[in-house]
Short mmCIF file of C-alpha atoms in Angstrom, two decimals:
data_model
loop_
_atom_site.label_atom_id
_atom_site.label_comp_id
_atom_site.label_asym_id
_atom_site.label_seq_id
_atom_site.Cartn_x
_atom_site.Cartn_y
_atom_site.Cartn_z
CA MET A 1 0.09 6.66 -3.83
CA TYR A 2 0.57 5.44 -0.12
CA SER A 3 0.56 6.40 3.10
CA GLU A 4 3.93 8.37 4.50
CA ARG A 5 3.03 5.35 7.09
CA ILE A 6 3.63 2.52 5.36
CA ASP A 7 7.30 1.04 5.39
CA LYS A 8 9.18 1.45 2.14
CA LYS A 9 9.77 -2.05 1.74
CA LEU A 10 5.77 -2.65 1.75
CA SER A 11 5.14 0.31 -0.19
CA LYS A 12 7.11 -0.62 -3.00
CA LYS A 13 6.03 -4.35 -2.93
CA LEU A 14 2.03 -2.45 -3.34
CA GLU A 15 3.66 0.19 -6.22
CA LYS A 16 3.90 -2.79 -8.46
CA LEU A 17 0.77 -5.18 -7.94
CA TYR A 18 -2.26 -2.94 -6.52
CA THR A 19 -3.04 -1.71 -9.75
CA LYS A 20 -2.25 -4.78 -11.94
CA GLU A 21 -4.75 -6.54 -9.29
CA CYS A 22 -7.15 -3.82 -8.54
CA TYR A 23 -7.55 -3.05 -12.22
CA SER A 24 -7.55 -7.43 -13.87
CA GLY A 25 -10.68 -9.89 -13.22
CA THR A 26 -14.01 -9.16 -11.41
CA SER A 27 -12.07 -6.48 -9.68
CA GLY A 28 -10.72 -4.60 -12.85
CA LEU A 29 -14.59 -4.76 -13.92
CA LEU A 30 -16.21 -2.70 -10.33
CA PHE A 31 -13.36 -0.20 -11.03
CA ASN A 32 -13.86 0.47 -14.31
CA LYS A 33 -17.65 0.70 -13.84
CA SER A 34 -16.70 2.85 -10.68
CA HIS A 35 -15.05 5.06 -13.41
CA GLU A 36 -17.63 4.41 -15.65
CA SER A 37 -20.44 5.54 -13.03
CA MET A 38 -18.80 9.03 -12.16
CA GLU A 39 -19.70 10.11 -15.66
CA LYS A 40 -23.81 10.30 -15.20
CA PHE A 41 -25.49 13.30 -14.18
CA LEU A 42 -22.82 15.97 -16.10
CA ASN A 43 -24.22 18.74 -17.48
CA LYS A 44 -22.36 20.24 -19.71
CA SER A 45 -20.73 18.37 -23.21
CA LYS A 46 -17.65 20.06 -22.10
CA TYR A 47 -15.66 21.11 -19.20
CA ASN A 48 -12.25 23.00 -20.36
CA ASN A 49 -10.07 23.03 -17.95
CA ILE A 50 -9.89 19.58 -15.48
CA LEU A 51 -8.47 18.65 -12.02
CA GLU A 52 -7.86 15.43 -10.61
CA ILE A 53 -6.62 14.76 -7.76
CA GLY A 54 -4.76 11.41 -6.49
CA ALA A 55 -4.42 9.27 -9.99
CA GLY A 56 -2.38 6.89 -9.02
CA LEU A 57 -1.99 4.90 -11.85
CA THR A 58 -5.31 4.91 -13.06
CA PRO A 59 -6.01 8.83 -14.36
CA HIS A 60 -9.93 8.83 -14.46
CA MET A 61 -9.02 10.90 -17.76
CA GLN A 62 -9.71 7.34 -19.96
CA PHE A 63 -13.13 7.54 -19.01
CA LEU A 64 -14.98 10.61 -19.54
CA LYS A 65 -17.46 11.07 -21.64
CA HIS A 66 -17.21 14.98 -22.19
CA ASP A 67 -14.50 17.23 -24.60
CA PHE A 68 -11.97 18.93 -22.66
CA ASP A 69 -9.11 21.74 -23.35
CA ASN A 70 -6.75 20.87 -20.35
CA TYR A 71 -5.69 17.42 -17.74
CA PHE A 72 -3.59 17.90 -14.60
CA CYS A 73 -3.14 15.22 -12.02
CA LEU A 74 -2.08 16.14 -8.85
CA GLU A 75 -0.18 13.89 -6.62
CA ASN A 76 2.05 13.40 -4.33
CA SER A 77 3.51 9.86 -4.81
CA LYS A 78 6.69 10.28 -7.19
CA PHE A 79 6.26 6.53 -8.71
CA SER A 80 2.56 7.32 -9.76
CA ILE A 81 4.16 10.99 -11.10
CA LYS A 82 6.93 9.16 -13.28
CA TYR A 83 4.21 6.76 -14.40
CA LEU A 84 1.75 8.77 -15.71
CA ASN A 85 4.53 10.79 -17.08
CA LYS A 86 5.12 8.38 -19.36
CA ASN A 87 2.50 6.76 -20.27
CA PHE A 88 -0.17 9.54 -20.76
CA LYS A 89 1.98 12.18 -22.99
CA ASN A 90 -1.58 14.68 -23.01
CA ILE A 91 -1.77 14.83 -18.78
CA LYS A 92 0.24 17.13 -17.04
CA THR A 93 1.00 16.29 -14.11
CA ILE A 94 1.21 18.15 -11.29
CA PHE A 95 3.54 16.49 -7.84
CA SER A 96 2.61 18.54 -4.37
CA ALA A 97 4.59 16.49 -1.26
CA ASN A 98 1.69 18.43 0.40
CA SER A 99 -1.01 17.73 -1.91
CA GLN A 100 -1.27 21.60 -2.23
CA ILE A 101 -3.36 22.76 -4.72
CA PRO A 102 -2.36 24.98 -8.02
CA LYS A 103 -3.38 28.63 -8.04
CA LYS A 104 -5.45 28.09 -11.83
CA LYS A 105 -9.66 27.76 -11.70
CA PHE A 106 -10.70 24.59 -13.33
CA ASP A 107 -14.08 23.04 -14.85
CA ARG A 108 -13.44 19.63 -13.32
CA ILE A 109 -12.21 18.90 -10.19
CA ILE A 110 -11.90 14.84 -9.90
CA LEU A 111 -11.76 12.52 -6.50
CA SER A 112 -12.12 9.03 -7.76
CA HIS A 113 -11.38 7.02 -4.53
CA SER A 114 -9.05 9.08 -2.93
CA LEU A 115 -11.16 11.17 -0.74
CA GLU A 116 -11.24 8.15 2.16
CA HIS A 117 -7.36 8.54 2.30
CA ILE A 118 -6.94 12.19 3.00
CA TYR A 119 -6.09 13.34 6.23
CA LYS A 120 -8.19 16.20 6.86
CA PRO A 121 -10.79 15.77 4.33
CA GLU A 122 -12.94 19.07 4.87
CA LYS A 123 -10.36 20.46 4.63
CA LEU A 124 -9.15 19.57 1.15
CA LEU A 125 -13.05 19.84 0.25
CA LYS A 126 -13.54 23.66 1.12
CA ASP A 127 -10.88 24.36 -0.62
CA ILE A 128 -11.36 22.75 -3.62
CA TYR A 129 -14.27 24.08 -4.32
CA LYS A 130 -13.31 26.66 -4.21
CA LYS A 131 -11.33 26.38 -7.34
CA LEU A 132 -14.22 25.60 -9.35
CA ASN A 133 -15.28 27.96 -11.91
CA LYS A 134 -18.63 29.59 -11.42
CA GLY A 135 -21.07 26.11 -13.56
CA GLY A 136 -17.99 24.03 -12.66
CA VAL A 137 -18.20 20.08 -11.29
CA LEU A 138 -16.59 18.57 -8.19
CA SER A 139 -16.92 14.82 -9.08
CA ILE A 140 -16.05 12.69 -6.14
CA ALA A 141 -16.16 8.46 -5.98
CA ILE A 142 -15.91 6.81 -2.31
CA PRO A 143 -15.82 3.70 -0.53
CA ILE A 144 -18.81 2.40 1.29
CA ASP A 145 -16.71 1.42 3.69
CA PRO A 146 -17.46 0.47 6.32
CA GLY A 147 -20.46 -1.94 4.07
CA PHE A 148 -21.78 -5.07 4.35
CA LEU A 149 -21.03 -5.78 0.68
CA TYR A 150 -17.30 -3.77 0.21
CA ASN A 151 -16.52 -6.05 2.85
CA PHE A 152 -17.30 -8.81 1.95
CA ALA A 153 -15.87 -8.13 -1.14
CA ARG A 154 -12.61 -7.17 0.48
CA ASN A 155 -12.78 -10.43 2.60
CA PHE A 156 -12.53 -12.50 -1.25
CA LYS A 157 -9.64 -9.87 -1.80
CA ARG A 158 -7.38 -10.66 1.41
CA ASN A 159 -7.95 -14.42 1.03
CA SER A 160 -7.61 -14.25 -2.65
CA ASN A 161 -3.50 -12.73 -2.00
CA LYS A 162 -3.03 -11.73 -5.39
CA LEU A 163 -1.20 -8.61 -3.63
CA GLY A 164 1.91 -11.12 -2.33
CA LEU A 165 0.93 -9.79 1.45
CA ASN A 166 -0.32 -11.64 4.34
CA ASN A 167 -3.30 -11.24 6.29
CA VAL A 168 -1.76 -9.00 9.11
CA GLU A 169 -0.09 -7.15 5.93
CA TYR A 170 -3.19 -6.30 4.13
CA ASP A 171 -5.77 -5.42 7.88
CA PHE A 172 -2.40 -2.80 8.17
CA VAL A 173 -1.70 -1.30 4.99
CA ASN A 174 -5.85 -1.14 4.35
CA ALA A 175 -6.17 0.38 8.66
CA ILE A 176 -3.84 3.42 7.87
CA GLU A 177 -4.91 3.74 4.17
CA HIS A 178 -8.82 3.63 4.41
CA ILE A 179 -8.72 6.80 7.00
CA ASN A 180 -12.05 8.06 6.80
CA SER A 181 -15.00 6.02 6.86
CA TYR A 182 -18.27 6.25 4.01
CA GLN A 183 -19.91 7.22 7.00
CA ASN A 184 -17.74 10.46 8.00
CA ASN A 185 -17.16 11.37 4.42
CA VAL A 186 -21.11 11.54 3.47
CA ALA A 187 -21.40 13.60 6.38
CA ILE A 188 -19.17 16.14 5.98
CA ILE A 189 -20.03 16.15 1.92
CA LYS A 190 -23.60 16.95 3.08
CA TYR A 191 -22.67 19.82 5.48
CA LEU A 192 -20.64 21.50 2.81
CA PHE A 193 -22.43 21.33 -0.19
CA LYS A 194 -26.44 21.69 -0.29
CA SER A 195 -26.90 20.97 -4.42
CA PHE A 196 -25.53 17.56 -5.66
CA LYS A 197 -26.44 14.39 -7.02
CA LYS A 198 -25.75 11.65 -4.93
CA TYR A 199 -25.80 7.95 -6.73
CA TYR A 200 -24.67 4.64 -6.13
CA PHE A 201 -23.12 1.31 -7.79
CA PRO A 202 -23.92 -1.23 -8.77
CA PHE A 203 -27.67 -1.46 -7.48
CA ASN A 204 -29.08 2.58 -7.04
CA PHE A 205 -32.14 1.68 -5.80
CA LEU A 206 -31.09 -0.45 -2.66
CA PRO A 207 -28.88 1.24 0.88
CA SER A 208 -25.54 2.26 0.95
CA ASN A 209 -24.57 -0.44 3.26
CA LEU A 210 -25.33 -3.35 0.09
CA ASN A 211 -23.65 -1.17 -2.43
CA LEU A 212 -19.82 -0.56 -3.24
CA PHE A 213 -19.78 2.77 -4.10
CA CYS A 214 -21.06 6.31 -3.25
CA PHE A 215 -21.25 9.08 -6.22
CA PHE A 216 -21.22 12.45 -5.49
CA GLN A 217 -21.66 15.77 -8.38
CA ILE A 218 -21.35 18.51 -6.53
CA TYR A 219 -22.23 21.46 -8.64
CA LYS A 220 -21.13 25.55 -8.62
#
């Protein structure tokens, strides 16, 4: 769930508070809306086999608007795997220290707020696209970081101190967790894929800088 660059003491503190803080109050409302937005512009009523990469403690499965047969989660956090196995009995969890993609093929692959954390995102995107069946879809949600509205929300959260971190710790965590900027992720996606649907939340009619999240549905 967190980069190995975060020391154990800080990681332990975050494991207990991060998801609770993100998915409560106004922040929780926005993240839930983000998950709901990922269900737009899908071209099928059923995707048999689904893989979510980096689900953390809040798998996207809870927000699906279509039928499915199997739901897999690929994680590199033992803490997250333990939590998912305990609380989501119909999820098949896969632990991989180096995030190695399973050999099987999938009909939908989901990256919900995880691409910004991944080293060499272009390699991951190439690899997982190969794992999609014909007619499948790759669903991506990324924060518009940096961006005016996102930075405003981040500073508000920083000052609320609900994570139990001081300002230096908070800035440190964000610096080493969000290693890929929004602009770089979009540039990579546009270069690799020619057919996709792109949209924003909460104001799809406004420029990206005035939004919080960006979504891609990439069809194969």
